[in-house]
Amino acid sequence: MHDRSIQLQLGIGAVIAAAFLLLVAIPTWVSSPSNVPNIILSPLFWPWVLSGLTGITGLGMIVTALRDPASTEPEASDVDDRSRAWGRLVSVAALMGLTMVLMPRIGMVWTSMLVFAATAFLVRTSHPKTALVSAVLVPLVLYAFFAHVAGVAIPQGDFVRLP
């Protein structure tokens, strides 16, 4: 399979996913009170933004794939060991499931730290120290902003509570 066809398929998939999110998933499953004073604090805002960016990215991929000249020679696979690639894919799926299990027990901030670090090492980051520092600081800074500046309640766990 050529890069062009992969990019075209990914772009079409992204546009379809964005359309599904914007037209079905967000209106159906994301609820928002009508009296939210600031649009940025609305539970609908960021899903809309991310869905829109997904659609724009998909359109960009489609345009790029269509402008790229078609290659006639077959390309070599960039995956050396398919069984390890499948193992990483299954590991990411397990990590997603573990996220859903841990979130109500230890809270969003602590779960985010653990998942960020685990994902960084799963994809074999070339900057492990930066990944660990980011895994700790990014969730803490986001918590501090949303909980103390924006006044948005962040889910806390059963065992550890942040101030």
PDB file of C-alpha atoms in Angstrom, residues 130 132 162:
ATOM      1  CA  THR A 130      11.030  15.135  29.542  1.00  0.00           C
ATOM      2  CA  LEU A 132       8.158  12.029  33.041  1.00  0.00           C
ATOM      3  CA  LEU A 162      -6.035  17.402  45.684  1.00  0.00           C
TER       4      LEU A 162
END
